Short mmCIF file of C-alpha atoms in Angstrom, two decimals:
data_model
loop_
_atom_site.label_atom_id
_atom_site.label_comp_id
_atom_site.label_asym_id
_atom_site.label_seq_id
_atom_site.Cartn_x
_atom_site.Cartn_y
_atom_site.Cartn_z
CA MET A 596 -47.52 25.68 177.89
CA ALA A 597 -47.34 29.39 177.14
CA GLU A 598 -44.32 29.76 179.43
CA THR A 599 -42.43 27.10 177.45
CA GLY A 600 -43.19 28.94 174.22
CA LYS A 601 -41.86 32.20 175.68
CA SER A 602 -38.66 30.69 177.02
CA MET A 603 -37.90 28.88 173.76
CA PRO A 604 -37.14 32.06 171.79
CA ARG A 605 -34.75 33.29 174.47
CA ARG A 606 -32.81 29.99 174.49
CA PHE A 607 -32.65 29.68 170.73
CA PRO A 608 -30.55 32.86 170.13
CA ALA A 609 -28.22 31.83 172.95
CA LEU A 610 -27.76 28.45 171.33
CA LEU A 611 -26.96 30.14 167.99
CA ARG A 612 -24.45 32.39 169.68
CA LYS A 613 -22.74 29.42 171.26
CA ARG A 614 -22.58 27.60 167.91
CA ALA A 615 -21.22 30.74 166.21
CA ALA A 616 -18.63 31.06 168.99
CA SER A 617 -17.53 27.44 168.34
CA PHE A 618 -16.83 28.29 164.68
CA GLY A 619 -14.89 31.35 165.88
CA TYR A 620 -12.74 29.17 168.14
CA ALA A 621 -12.13 26.75 165.29
CA PHE A 622 -11.10 29.48 162.87
CA ARG A 623 -8.88 30.96 165.61
CA GLY A 624 -7.17 27.55 165.96
CA VAL A 625 -6.56 27.24 162.21
CA GLY A 626 -5.21 30.84 162.19
CA ALA A 627 -2.91 30.15 165.14
CA ALA A 628 -1.59 27.00 163.41
CA LEU A 629 -1.00 28.89 160.17
CA ARG A 630 0.97 31.56 162.04
CA THR A 631 3.20 29.10 163.83
CA GLU A 632 3.53 25.93 161.76
CA VAL A 633 5.87 26.10 158.76
CA HIS A 634 4.61 22.75 157.42
CA LEU A 635 1.08 24.21 157.31
CA TRP A 636 2.38 26.99 155.07
CA PHE A 637 3.59 24.34 152.68
CA HIS A 638 0.17 22.68 152.77
CA ALA A 639 -1.51 26.04 152.17
CA ALA A 640 0.71 26.70 149.15
CA ALA A 641 0.08 23.19 147.84
CA THR A 642 -3.66 23.70 148.29
CA VAL A 643 -3.53 26.86 146.16
CA VAL A 644 -1.49 25.09 143.45
CA VAL A 645 -3.82 22.08 143.42
CA GLY A 646 -6.87 24.33 143.21
CA TRP A 647 -5.35 26.26 140.32
CA LEU A 648 -4.41 23.03 138.51
CA GLY A 649 -7.93 21.70 139.04
CA PHE A 650 -9.47 24.71 137.34
CA TYR A 651 -6.80 24.78 134.60
CA PHE A 652 -7.38 21.10 133.72
CA GLY A 653 -11.17 21.24 134.25
CA LEU A 654 -11.54 18.41 136.72
CA ALA A 655 -14.70 16.33 136.75
CA ARG A 656 -16.90 16.47 139.83
CA TRP A 657 -15.65 13.16 141.22
CA GLU A 658 -12.04 14.30 140.71
CA TRP A 659 -12.75 17.49 142.65
CA ALA A 660 -14.29 15.36 145.37
CA ALA A 661 -11.19 13.14 145.55
CA VAL A 662 -8.83 16.11 145.59
CA ALA A 663 -10.86 18.01 148.18
CA LEU A 664 -11.01 15.01 150.47
CA ALA A 665 -7.26 14.43 150.11
CA VAL A 666 -6.42 18.11 150.76
CA GLY A 667 -8.83 18.25 153.70
CA ALA A 668 -7.45 15.08 155.19
CA VAL A 669 -3.87 16.40 155.04
CA TRP A 670 -4.93 19.65 156.68
CA CYS A 671 -6.79 17.72 159.41
CA ALA A 672 -3.78 15.50 160.02
CA GLU A 673 -1.48 18.49 160.28
CA LEU A 674 -3.83 20.32 162.70
CA ILE A 675 -4.16 17.21 164.87
CA ASN A 676 -0.41 16.83 164.85
CA THR A 677 0.00 20.44 165.96
CA ALA A 678 -2.53 19.89 168.76
CA VAL A 679 -0.77 16.70 169.90
CA GLU A 680 2.60 18.47 169.97
CA ALA A 681 1.19 21.33 172.02
CA VAL A 682 -0.37 19.02 174.59
CA VAL A 683 2.75 16.86 174.83
CA ASN A 684 4.88 20.00 175.32
CA LEU A 685 2.47 21.13 178.04
CA VAL A 686 2.43 17.89 180.02
CA SER A 687 6.08 16.96 179.39
CA PRO A 688 8.25 20.04 178.99
CA GLU A 689 11.42 18.03 179.43
CA TYR A 690 12.32 15.10 177.17
CA HIS A 691 10.60 11.82 177.83
CA PRO A 692 10.70 8.82 175.48
CA LEU A 693 6.88 8.45 175.51
CA ALA A 694 6.45 12.12 174.71
CA GLY A 695 8.86 11.75 171.81
CA ARG A 696 6.99 8.66 170.58
CA ALA A 697 3.66 10.47 170.74
CA LYS A 698 5.06 13.32 168.66
CA ASP A 699 6.69 10.95 166.19
CA VAL A 700 3.49 8.95 165.71
CA ALA A 701 1.47 12.11 165.16
CA ALA A 702 3.99 13.32 162.60
CA GLY A 703 3.88 9.89 160.99
CA ALA A 704 0.13 10.24 160.59
CA VAL A 705 0.69 13.47 158.64
CA LEU A 706 3.30 11.73 156.47
CA VAL A 707 0.98 8.78 155.70
CA MET A 708 -1.89 11.13 154.81
CA ALA A 709 0.36 13.34 152.67
CA LEU A 710 1.59 10.28 150.77
CA ALA A 711 -1.99 9.14 150.22
CA ALA A 712 -2.85 12.61 148.96
CA LEU A 713 0.16 12.46 146.66
CA VAL A 714 -1.19 9.25 145.17
CA VAL A 715 -4.57 10.88 144.61
CA GLY A 716 -2.81 13.83 142.98
CA LEU A 717 -0.82 11.55 140.71
CA LEU A 718 -3.94 9.61 139.69
CA VAL A 719 -6.00 12.74 138.99
CA PHE A 720 -3.34 15.13 137.64
CA GLY A 721 -0.64 12.75 136.39
CA PRO A 722 -2.19 11.85 133.03
CA ARG A 723 -3.14 15.44 132.32
CA VAL A 724 0.32 16.81 133.20
CA TRP A 725 2.00 14.05 131.17
CA LYS A 726 -0.17 14.87 128.16
CA TRP A 727 0.43 18.61 128.63
CA LEU A 728 4.21 18.06 128.82
CA ALA A 729 4.25 15.80 125.79
CA PHE A 730 1.88 17.99 123.69
#
């Protein structure tokens, strides 16, 4: 029993280091995508604009939740699309119709999510912007 208690503290820091390393890999992946994917730059700029508009218009908590989920979903879709493209390029360096279809479908997922986020943005910000423009 005493041995188990002694080995537990040694394993626990190792587990924490592994979890911390996982976050490091994830941040490295986002950083790599930001450096190489022009579409992600657009999403980053849109995220900043949406955040600024949210503070400017004083969004309610539920509106922040809707906007944050929409923004996060678009980022996730774009990152998954980037990963799919990288894997497809790895396994099929030359053109293949199925490789092209996989890339097109992944890009389509980003488009669908971006359109859904646009609808959220129009529902949340549309009335406020309309009122602001009309004074």
